[in-house]
mmCIF file of C-alpha atoms in Angstrom:
data_model
loop_
_atom_site.group_PDB
_atom_site.id
_atom_site.type_symbol
_atom_site.label_atom_id
_atom_site.label_comp_id
_atom_site.label_asym_id
_atom_site.label_seq_id
_atom_site.Cartn_x
_atom_site.Cartn_y
_atom_site.Cartn_z
ATOM 1 C CA MET A 1 -11.250 16.574 12.349
ATOM 2 C CA ALA A 2 -13.964 15.246 10.064
ATOM 3 C CA ALA A 3 -13.661 18.312 7.880
ATOM 4 C CA THR A 4 -9.852 17.792 7.687
ATOM 5 C CA VAL A 5 -10.279 14.194 6.660
ATOM 6 C CA GLY A 6 -12.957 15.115 4.023
ATOM 7 C CA ALA A 7 -10.716 17.855 2.710
ATOM 8 C CA LEU A 8 -8.128 15.258 1.973
ATOM 9 C CA GLY A 9 -10.484 13.313 -0.177
ATOM 10 C CA LEU A 10 -11.227 10.588 2.254
ATOM 11 C CA ASP A 11 -14.401 9.351 3.927
ATOM 12 C CA ALA A 12 -14.605 11.066 7.384
ATOM 13 C CA ALA A 13 -17.129 8.495 8.464
ATOM 14 C CA ALA A 14 -14.569 5.678 7.987
ATOM 15 C CA ALA A 15 -11.352 7.321 8.958
ATOM 16 C CA ASP A 16 -9.788 9.682 11.379
ATOM 17 C CA LEU A 17 -6.364 11.316 11.748
ATOM 18 C CA GLU A 18 -4.773 8.177 13.188
ATOM 19 C CA THR A 19 -5.795 6.092 10.122
ATOM 20 C CA PRO A 20 -2.746 5.212 7.980
ATOM 21 C CA GLU A 21 -4.606 6.356 4.806
ATOM 22 C CA VAL A 22 -5.282 9.706 6.313
ATOM 23 C CA LEU A 23 -1.667 10.062 7.594
ATOM 24 C CA ALA A 24 -0.447 9.287 4.151
ATOM 25 C CA ALA A 25 -2.681 11.868 2.650
ATOM 26 C CA ILE A 26 -1.508 14.492 5.222
ATOM 27 C CA VAL A 27 2.150 13.715 4.437
ATOM 28 C CA ARG A 28 1.501 13.975 0.474
ATOM 29 C CA ARG A 29 -0.241 17.324 1.052
ATOM 30 C CA ALA A 30 2.582 18.773 3.347
ATOM 31 C CA ALA A 31 5.152 17.585 0.641
ATOM 32 C CA SER A 32 3.194 19.183 -2.238
ATOM 33 C CA PHE A 33 3.865 22.617 -0.620
ATOM 34 C CA LEU A 34 7.211 22.079 1.043
ATOM 35 C CA CYS A 35 9.290 19.996 -1.468
ATOM 36 C CA PRO A 36 12.187 20.058 -2.123
ATOM 37 C CA ILE A 37 12.924 19.431 1.453
ATOM 38 C CA THR A 38 14.989 17.072 3.571
ATOM 39 C CA PRO A 39 13.124 13.935 4.924
ATOM 40 C CA GLY A 40 13.738 15.066 8.495
ATOM 41 C CA ALA A 41 12.310 18.516 7.898
ATOM 42 C CA LEU A 42 9.132 17.143 6.211
ATOM 43 C CA ALA A 43 8.577 14.710 9.096
ATOM 44 C CA ARG A 44 9.083 17.385 11.624
ATOM 45 C CA SER A 45 6.589 19.696 9.828
ATOM 46 C CA VAL A 46 3.913 16.961 9.638
ATOM 47 C CA GLY A 47 4.482 16.107 13.313
ATOM 48 C CA GLU A 48 3.819 19.734 14.313
ATOM 49 C CA CYS A 49 0.685 19.895 12.276
ATOM 50 C CA LEU A 50 -0.606 16.752 14.241
ATOM 51 C CA ASP A 51 0.489 18.015 17.597
ATOM 52 C CA GLY A 52 -2.509 17.812 19.932
ATOM 53 C CA LEU A 53 -4.826 16.454 17.240
ATOM 54 C CA VAL A 54 -4.392 12.716 17.711
ATOM 55 C CA ALA A 55 -5.439 10.607 20.720
ATOM 56 C CA ASN A 56 -2.059 8.928 21.005
ATOM 57 C CA ASP A 57 -0.089 12.078 21.152
ATOM 58 C CA GLN A 58 3.208 10.910 22.613
ATOM 59 C CA PRO A 59 5.972 12.760 20.590
ATOM 60 C CA GLU A 60 8.030 9.669 20.058
ATOM 61 C CA THR A 61 5.119 7.556 18.911
ATOM 62 C CA ARG A 62 3.945 10.332 16.528
ATOM 63 C CA SER A 63 7.512 10.906 15.114
ATOM 64 C CA SER A 64 7.840 7.187 14.583
ATOM 65 C CA LEU A 65 4.457 6.862 12.687
ATOM 66 C CA VAL A 66 5.190 9.874 10.554
ATOM 67 C CA GLY A 67 8.760 8.681 9.724
ATOM 68 C CA ALA A 68 7.504 5.151 8.746
ATOM 69 C CA MET A 69 4.880 6.585 6.591
ATOM 70 C CA LEU A 70 7.356 8.803 4.939
ATOM 71 C CA GLU A 71 9.558 5.972 4.175
ATOM 72 C CA ASP A 72 6.608 4.141 2.657
ATOM 73 C CA LEU A 73 5.767 6.866 0.394
ATOM 74 C CA VAL A 74 9.294 7.156 -0.867
ATOM 75 C CA ALA A 75 9.492 3.597 -1.426
ATOM 76 C CA TYR A 76 6.107 3.544 -3.164
ATOM 77 C CA GLY A 77 7.164 6.229 -5.573
ATOM 78 C CA ASP A 78 5.112 9.280 -4.369
ATOM 79 C CA LEU A 79 8.080 11.014 -3.473
ATOM 80 C CA VAL A 80 11.743 10.786 -4.913
ATOM 81 C CA GLU A 81 14.887 10.990 -2.815
ATOM 82 C CA ALA A 82 17.898 12.226 -4.555
ATOM 83 C CA PRO A 83 21.349 13.549 -3.580
ATOM 84 C CA ILE A 84 21.807 17.279 -4.077
ATOM 85 C CA GLU A 85 25.259 19.274 -3.726
ATOM 86 C CA ASP A 86 25.020 22.455 -2.026
ATOM 87 C CA ASP A 87 26.741 25.172 -4.333
ATOM 88 C CA ARG A 88 28.107 27.174 -1.390
ATOM 89 C CA SER A 89 29.306 24.417 0.972
ATOM 90 C CA GLY A 90 29.976 21.779 -1.587
ATOM 91 C CA VAL A 91 28.238 19.383 0.976
ATOM 92 C CA SER A 92 25.883 16.849 -0.547
ATOM 93 C CA ARG A 93 22.511 16.197 1.166
ATOM 94 C CA ARG A 94 19.409 14.087 0.128
ATOM 95 C CA LEU A 95 16.323 16.015 -0.508
ATOM 96 C CA LEU A 96 12.821 14.852 -1.357
ATOM 97 C CA PHE A 97 11.066 15.833 -4.615
ATOM 98 C CA LEU A 98 7.457 15.351 -5.892
ATOM 99 C CA ALA A 99 7.292 12.314 -8.209
ATOM 100 C CA GLN A 100 5.402 13.067 -11.451
ATOM 101 C CA PRO A 101 1.677 12.102 -11.202
ATOM 102 C CA SER A 102 1.547 8.763 -12.946
ATOM 103 C CA TYR A 103 -0.431 5.475 -13.215
ATOM 104 C CA VAL A 104 0.959 1.894 -13.322
ATOM 105 C CA PRO A 105 -1.255 -0.478 -15.232
ATOM 106 C CA LEU A 106 -1.342 -3.942 -13.698
ATOM 107 C CA PRO A 107 -2.422 -7.226 -15.309
ATOM 108 C CA SER A 108 -5.343 -7.512 -12.891
ATOM 109 C CA GLY A 109 -7.134 -4.676 -14.556
ATOM 110 C CA THR A 110 -6.307 -2.191 -11.796
ATOM 111 C CA CYS A 111 -3.931 0.817 -11.878
ATOM 112 C CA LEU A 112 -1.672 2.067 -9.068
ATOM 113 C CA ILE A 113 -1.672 5.899 -8.694
ATOM 114 C CA VAL A 114 1.597 7.328 -7.818
ATOM 115 C CA GLY A 115 3.028 10.938 -7.513
ATOM 116 C CA ILE A 116 1.893 14.155 -6.122
ATOM 117 C CA ARG A 117 0.733 17.468 -7.703
ATOM 118 C CA ALA A 118 2.357 20.577 -6.339
ATOM 119 C CA ASP A 119 0.597 23.234 -4.202
ATOM 120 C CA GLY A 120 -2.013 20.839 -2.819
ATOM 121 C CA LEU A 121 -3.727 20.183 -6.016
ATOM 122 C CA PRO A 122 -5.661 16.823 -6.084
ATOM 123 C CA ILE A 123 -4.307 13.905 -8.144
ATOM 124 C CA ASP A 124 -7.509 13.793 -10.238
ATOM 125 C CA ASP A 125 -10.008 16.216 -11.495
ATOM 126 C CA GLY A 126 -12.839 14.861 -9.305
ATOM 127 C CA SER A 127 -14.116 12.214 -11.811
ATOM 128 C CA LEU A 128 -12.368 9.450 -9.949
ATOM 129 C CA ASP A 129 -13.176 10.429 -6.401
ATOM 130 C CA ASP A 130 -15.393 7.506 -5.755
ATOM 131 C CA ARG A 131 -13.164 5.096 -7.744
ATOM 132 C CA ILE A 132 -9.784 5.499 -5.996
ATOM 133 C CA GLY A 133 -9.188 2.946 -3.320
ATOM 134 C CA TYR A 134 -6.810 3.861 -0.514
ATOM 135 C CA TYR A 135 -4.841 1.190 1.153
ATOM 136 C CA ASN A 136 -2.253 2.453 3.650
ATOM 137 C CA HIS A 137 0.201 4.268 1.479
ATOM 138 C CA ALA A 138 -0.981 2.733 -1.767
ATOM 139 C CA ARG A 139 -3.720 4.176 -4.174
ATOM 140 C CA ARG A 140 -5.504 2.046 -6.711
ATOM 141 C CA VAL A 141 -8.151 2.591 -9.512
ATOM 142 C CA THR A 142 -10.194 -0.253 -10.826
ATOM 143 C CA LEU A 143 -11.192 0.210 -14.498
ATOM 144 C CA GLY A 144 -14.204 -1.196 -16.312
ATOM 145 C CA SER A 145 -13.594 -3.899 -18.905
ATOM 146 C CA ASN A 146 -14.268 -1.466 -21.739
ATOM 147 C CA GLU A 147 -11.923 1.250 -20.240
ATOM 148 C CA GLU A 148 -8.453 2.012 -21.361
ATOM 149 C CA PRO A 149 -6.025 3.477 -18.713
ATOM 150 C CA ALA A 150 -4.720 6.058 -21.308
ATOM 151 C CA ASP A 151 -8.160 7.359 -21.814
ATOM 152 C CA VAL A 152 -9.364 7.448 -18.126
ATOM 153 C CA LEU A 153 -6.066 8.253 -16.396
ATOM 154 C CA GLY A 154 -4.076 9.943 -19.200
ATOM 155 C CA GLY A 155 -6.996 12.090 -19.852
ATOM 156 C CA ILE A 156 -6.677 13.818 -16.437
ATOM 157 C CA GLY A 157 -2.953 14.411 -16.956
ATOM 158 C CA LEU A 158 -1.413 11.222 -15.575
ATOM 159 C CA ARG A 159 1.411 9.682 -17.468
ATOM 160 C CA GLU A 160 1.807 5.989 -17.935
ATOM 161 C CA LEU A 161 4.632 4.262 -16.003
ATOM 162 C CA SER A 162 5.036 0.661 -17.100
ATOM 163 C CA GLU A 163 4.942 -2.067 -14.499
ATOM 164 C CA GLN A 164 8.475 -3.047 -15.667
ATOM 165 C CA GLN A 165 9.767 0.395 -15.082
ATOM 166 C CA TRP A 166 8.150 0.740 -11.644
ATOM 167 C CA LEU A 167 9.256 -2.646 -10.441
ATOM 168 C CA HIS A 168 12.931 -2.410 -11.568
ATOM 169 C CA ARG A 169 15.228 -4.275 -9.259
ATOM 170 C CA PRO A 170 18.777 -5.418 -8.899
ATOM 171 C CA GLN A 171 19.814 -8.683 -10.535
ATOM 172 C CA ALA A 172 19.462 -11.721 -8.169
ATOM 173 C CA VAL A 173 22.776 -12.936 -6.773
ATOM 174 C CA GLU A 174 23.877 -15.339 -4.025
ATOM 175 C CA ALA A 175 24.092 -13.915 -0.611
ATOM 176 C CA ALA A 176 27.762 -14.649 -0.376
ATOM 177 C CA ALA A 177 28.524 -13.130 -3.647
ATOM 178 C CA LEU A 178 26.721 -9.806 -2.538
ATOM 179 C CA VAL A 179 28.643 -9.725 0.751
ATOM 180 C CA LYS A 180 31.970 -10.182 -1.171
ATOM 181 C CA GLN A 181 31.028 -7.392 -3.649
ATOM 182 C CA TYR A 182 30.707 -4.894 -0.802
ATOM 183 C CA SER A 183 33.778 -6.269 1.120
ATOM 184 C CA VAL A 184 35.977 -5.688 -1.977
ATOM 185 C CA GLN A 185 34.763 -1.996 -2.200
ATOM 186 C CA LEU A 186 35.476 -1.679 1.538
ATOM 187 C CA ALA A 187 38.914 -3.090 1.170
ATOM 188 C CA ALA A 188 39.662 -0.679 -1.676
ATOM 189 C CA ALA A 189 38.560 2.355 0.432
ATOM 190 C CA GLY A 190 41.307 4.516 2.067
ATOM 191 C CA PRO A 191 41.625 4.904 5.939
ATOM 192 C CA SER A 192 38.518 6.610 7.186
ATOM 193 C CA GLY A 193 40.104 8.397 10.166
ATOM 194 C CA SER A 194 38.061 8.931 13.342
ATOM 195 C CA VAL A 195 34.292 8.660 12.831
ATOM 196 C CA GLU A 196 32.325 9.928 15.791
ATOM 197 C CA GLY A 197 28.810 9.020 16.690
ATOM 198 C CA VAL A 198 28.430 5.946 14.368
ATOM 199 C CA ARG A 199 25.901 3.271 15.321
ATOM 200 C CA ILE A 200 26.117 -0.283 13.998
ATOM 201 C CA LEU A 201 23.660 -3.060 13.304
ATOM 202 C CA ASP A 202 24.816 -6.104 15.333
ATOM 203 C CA PRO A 203 24.697 -9.254 13.191
ATOM 204 C CA THR A 204 24.797 -11.453 16.330
ATOM 205 C CA THR A 205 21.478 -10.130 17.686
ATOM 206 C CA PRO A 206 18.121 -11.820 16.836
ATOM 207 C CA VAL A 207 16.820 -11.064 13.362
ATOM 208 C CA THR A 208 13.230 -10.935 14.894
ATOM 209 C CA TYR A 209 13.684 -7.403 16.502
ATOM 210 C CA TYR A 210 15.160 -4.950 14.073
ATOM 211 C CA ARG A 211 15.216 -1.853 16.269
ATOM 212 C CA GLY A 212 17.007 -3.839 18.955
ATOM 213 C CA ARG A 213 19.832 -4.887 16.485
ATOM 214 C CA TRP A 214 21.279 -1.213 16.597
ATOM 215 C CA ARG A 215 23.771 -0.159 19.145
ATOM 216 C CA ALA A 216 26.954 1.892 19.673
ATOM 217 C CA PRO A 217 30.284 0.140 18.830
ATOM 218 C CA ALA A 218 32.045 -1.679 21.574
ATOM 219 C CA HIS A 219 35.746 -2.374 22.124
ATOM 220 C CA ARG A 220 35.231 -6.065 21.110
ATOM 221 C CA ASP A 221 33.915 -5.101 17.653
ATOM 222 C CA THR A 222 36.158 -6.327 14.850
ATOM 223 C CA GLY A 223 34.972 -6.920 11.259
ATOM 224 C CA GLU A 224 32.506 -5.443 8.798
ATOM 225 C CA PHE A 225 29.156 -3.880 9.933
ATOM 226 C CA ILE A 226 26.275 -1.921 8.491
ATOM 227 C CA GLY A 227 26.239 1.459 10.172
ATOM 228 C CA ARG A 228 24.892 4.972 10.209
ATOM 229 C CA ARG A 229 27.013 8.042 10.994
ATOM 230 C CA PRO A 230 25.885 11.623 11.700
ATOM 231 C CA ILE A 231 26.540 14.281 8.940
ATOM 232 C CA GLN A 232 26.224 18.021 9.042
ATOM 233 C CA PHE A 233 22.879 18.179 7.056
ATOM 234 C CA GLY A 234 20.120 15.699 6.939
ATOM 235 C CA ALA A 235 19.498 12.164 8.291
ATOM 236 C CA ASP A 236 22.441 9.970 9.397
ATOM 237 C CA GLN A 237 24.399 8.605 6.436
ATOM 238 C CA TRP A 238 24.119 4.800 5.743
ATOM 239 C CA CYS A 239 27.529 3.210 5.377
ATOM 240 C CA TYR A 240 29.377 -0.080 5.455
ATOM 241 C CA CYS A 241 32.255 -0.108 7.977
ATOM 242 C CA ASP A 242 35.355 -2.094 8.858
ATOM 243 C CA PHE A 243 36.159 -2.084 12.563
ATOM 244 C CA ASP A 244 39.131 -2.997 14.444
ATOM 245 C CA ASP A 245 38.800 -3.156 18.288
ATOM 246 C CA GLY A 246 35.714 -0.871 18.279
ATOM 247 C CA GLU A 247 37.185 1.904 15.869
ATOM 248 C CA VAL A 248 36.300 2.518 12.424
ATOM 249 C CA THR A 249 39.262 1.925 10.121
ATOM 250 C CA ARG A 250 37.527 2.113 6.594
ATOM 251 C CA LEU A 251 34.037 2.933 5.454
ATOM 252 C CA VAL A 252 32.067 3.066 2.223
ATOM 253 C CA ASP A 253 28.924 5.313 2.211
ATOM 254 C CA LEU A 254 25.672 3.845 0.865
ATOM 255 C CA PRO A 255 24.374 3.774 -1.778
ATOM 256 C CA ALA A 256 27.649 2.543 -3.384
ATOM 257 C CA VAL A 257 26.252 0.579 -6.338
ATOM 258 C CA ASP A 258 23.501 3.057 -7.600
ATOM 259 C CA ARG A 259 24.400 6.569 -6.517
ATOM 260 C CA LEU A 260 20.859 7.731 -7.256
ATOM 261 C CA GLY A 261 19.467 4.918 -5.256
ATOM 262 C CA ARG A 262 18.635 4.930 -1.510
ATOM 263 C CA GLY A 263 21.217 3.968 1.108
ATOM 264 C CA CYS A 264 18.641 2.160 3.191
ATOM 265 C CA ASP A 265 17.738 0.010 0.273
ATOM 266 C CA GLU A 266 21.355 -1.183 -0.123
ATOM 267 C CA ALA A 267 21.906 -1.550 3.548
ATOM 268 C CA TRP A 268 18.759 -3.591 4.047
ATOM 269 C CA ARG A 269 19.738 -6.047 1.247
ATOM 270 C CA LEU A 270 23.154 -6.246 2.308
ATOM 271 C CA GLN A 271 22.223 -7.068 5.854
ATOM 272 C CA ALA A 272 19.876 -9.778 4.863
ATOM 273 C CA ALA A 273 22.685 -11.348 2.815
ATOM 274 C CA ILE A 274 25.067 -11.061 5.851
ATOM 275 C CA ASP A 275 22.440 -12.798 8.062
ATOM 276 C CA ALA A 276 21.804 -15.535 5.477
ATOM 277 C CA VAL A 277 25.590 -16.240 5.197
ATOM 278 C CA ALA A 278 25.871 -16.319 8.925
ATOM 279 C CA GLY A 279 23.265 -19.077 8.995
ATOM 280 C CA THR A 280 20.499 -16.786 10.636
ATOM 281 C CA PRO A 281 18.386 -15.564 7.768
ATOM 282 C CA GLN A 282 15.776 -13.026 8.465
ATOM 283 C CA HIS A 283 12.259 -14.369 8.878
ATOM 284 C CA LEU A 284 9.031 -13.999 7.012
ATOM 285 C CA ARG A 285 5.962 -15.267 8.807
ATOM 286 C CA VAL A 286 3.036 -16.477 6.854
ATOM 287 C CA ARG A 287 -0.447 -17.005 8.216
ATOM 288 C CA PRO A 288 -4.029 -17.496 6.846
ATOM 289 C CA GLY A 289 -6.107 -14.302 6.413
ATOM 290 C CA ARG A 290 -9.462 -13.686 7.977
ATOM 291 C CA ILE A 291 -11.204 -14.366 4.578
ATOM 292 C CA ALA A 292 -10.787 -17.687 2.793
ATOM 293 C CA GLY A 293 -8.260 -17.532 -0.043
ATOM 294 C CA GLU A 294 -6.139 -14.752 1.548
ATOM 295 C CA VAL A 295 -2.745 -15.042 3.191
ATOM 296 C CA ILE A 296 -0.980 -12.505 5.467
ATOM 297 C CA LEU A 297 2.847 -11.960 5.116
ATOM 298 C CA GLN A 298 4.547 -10.479 8.252
ATOM 299 C CA PHE A 299 7.926 -9.050 7.999
ATOM 300 C CA GLN A 300 10.275 -8.487 10.935
ATOM 301 C CA SER A 301 12.882 -6.747 9.031
ATOM 302 C CA PRO A 302 12.662 -3.851 6.498
ATOM 303 C CA ILE A 303 13.012 -4.609 2.857
ATOM 304 C CA PRO A 304 14.239 -2.533 -0.044
ATOM 305 C CA SER A 305 11.808 -0.288 -2.033
ATOM 306 C CA TRP A 306 11.838 -2.615 -5.017
ATOM 307 C CA GLY A 307 10.496 -5.423 -2.859
ATOM 308 C CA GLN A 308 7.912 -3.239 -1.297
ATOM 309 C CA ARG A 309 6.592 -2.021 -4.718
ATOM 310 C CA ARG A 310 6.230 -5.752 -5.866
ATOM 311 C CA LEU A 311 4.080 -6.368 -2.832
ATOM 312 C CA ASP A 312 2.123 -3.103 -3.517
ATOM 313 C CA ALA A 313 1.396 -4.308 -6.945
ATOM 314 C CA LEU A 314 0.193 -7.766 -6.124
ATOM 315 C CA GLY A 315 -1.275 -7.351 -2.546
ATOM 316 C CA GLN A 316 -2.612 -4.905 -0.001
ATOM 317 C CA PRO A 317 -0.352 -3.104 2.504
ATOM 318 C CA LEU A 318 -1.516 -3.556 6.033
ATOM 319 C CA GLY A 319 1.128 -1.404 7.766
ATOM 320 C CA ARG A 320 2.291 -2.203 11.224
ATOM 321 C CA GLN A 321 1.005 -5.476 12.788
ATOM 322 C CA PRO A 322 1.622 -6.930 16.303
ATOM 323 C CA GLY A 323 4.884 -8.878 16.115
ATOM 324 C CA SER A 324 6.000 -7.350 12.919
ATOM 325 C CA LEU A 325 7.352 -4.159 11.323
ATOM 326 C CA PHE A 326 4.769 -4.323 8.508
ATOM 327 C CA ALA A 327 2.479 -6.824 6.779
ATOM 328 C CA TYR A 328 0.754 -7.460 3.405
ATOM 329 C CA ARG A 329 -2.382 -9.379 2.482
ATOM 330 C CA LEU A 330 -2.051 -11.427 -0.723
ATOM 331 C CA SER A 331 -4.286 -13.804 -2.704
ATOM 332 C CA ASP A 332 -3.572 -17.469 -1.908
ATOM 333 C CA ASP A 333 -2.890 -18.299 -5.521
ATOM 334 C CA LEU A 334 0.030 -15.760 -5.594
ATOM 335 C CA ILE A 335 1.808 -16.966 -2.418
ATOM 336 C CA ASP A 336 4.100 -19.631 -3.900
ATOM 337 C CA GLN A 337 5.561 -17.242 -6.410
ATOM 338 C CA GLU A 338 6.025 -14.373 -4.039
ATOM 339 C CA LEU A 339 7.728 -16.583 -1.513
ATOM 340 C CA ALA A 340 10.023 -17.885 -4.104
ATOM 341 C CA PHE A 341 10.802 -14.319 -5.115
ATOM 342 C CA LEU A 342 11.562 -13.215 -1.466
ATOM 343 C CA GLU A 343 13.732 -16.244 -0.921
ATOM 344 C CA GLU A 344 15.620 -15.658 -4.069
ATOM 345 C CA THR A 345 16.232 -11.940 -3.690
ATOM 346 C CA MET A 346 16.376 -11.391 0.064
ATOM 347 C CA TRP A 347 17.234 -14.979 1.269
ATOM 348 C CA LEU A 348 14.308 -14.974 3.770
ATOM 349 C CA GLN A 349 13.369 -17.872 5.847
ATOM 350 C CA VAL A 350 9.699 -18.538 5.584
ATOM 351 C CA GLN A 351 7.881 -19.491 8.792
ATOM 352 C CA GLN A 352 4.343 -20.749 8.619
ATOM 353 C CA GLU A 353 2.027 -19.946 11.507
ATOM 354 C CA GLY A 354 2.572 -22.273 14.286
ATOM 355 C CA GLU A 355 6.288 -22.946 13.638
ATOM 356 C CA ALA A 356 8.738 -21.966 16.099
#
């Protein structure tokens, strides 16, 4: 196992196959050989590679960890998810592609490294091996005061991706306005006909347990719901559904605003708006870090990729934490602006440690 970790460019003395940074490297390497590929097929391939190699080898746990890391790498920008139409069947499915190896210069003097080279080739030529920092799914390089990113990183074939390009996000709107936007699209959709196997996100359930919010429709369900429905190829399709007595009457597949975007990004933002309008906004827990001057943000619901990227740029991803889906470590001097950003764009309710 130590040899495997070392071959991935990581310190075998400080990491093993269950370390998030190692899992991220394994997923990147598998993708470098297998892309283009569906997300499900890539996750299964990585899971099979890990079979019997990790201590916590329950298939459900392993699948969950791999799936979560794959989501993080897509959101971060190492992989690009795009819809592709099959020429023979005419059916559209979403495939993963390798993102072009790039760097994102940040005001702090560090650069984020994104993208994957094909065929298992390393991201650098070896000159940066001891300078690349690995933090969960993210990779950073700290440059010297006299070093230019274009010389150091451009010199090894990485293209510059501006912070503005990488952090592109939708325009901020009121929660009620966003819900209305999707409701108008849904009302304009034609009758859906029978939709089998759909699952819905119940807006009446506690916002503190995301997985527990999903269920099968019941006869009492009438109104609009975020849902996922099975499709012939690939992962279940994200959608926004209108129900009448437990039956789907209309639906709009997501993404509906940006066809090249991710369905989950639109769904998660829309659900946050629905929760806010209902008076039960999603929570963001804030607690002091172990080191003075650091703060930990704990999220109990997923956020769109543009929100994650902003946190990747400003903080350090910590992955899953007890009582939360994921967490980030931020400097205390950044916390006010980031809480304001998350309250404005995702309508989150901030809870300081110790608050009910």
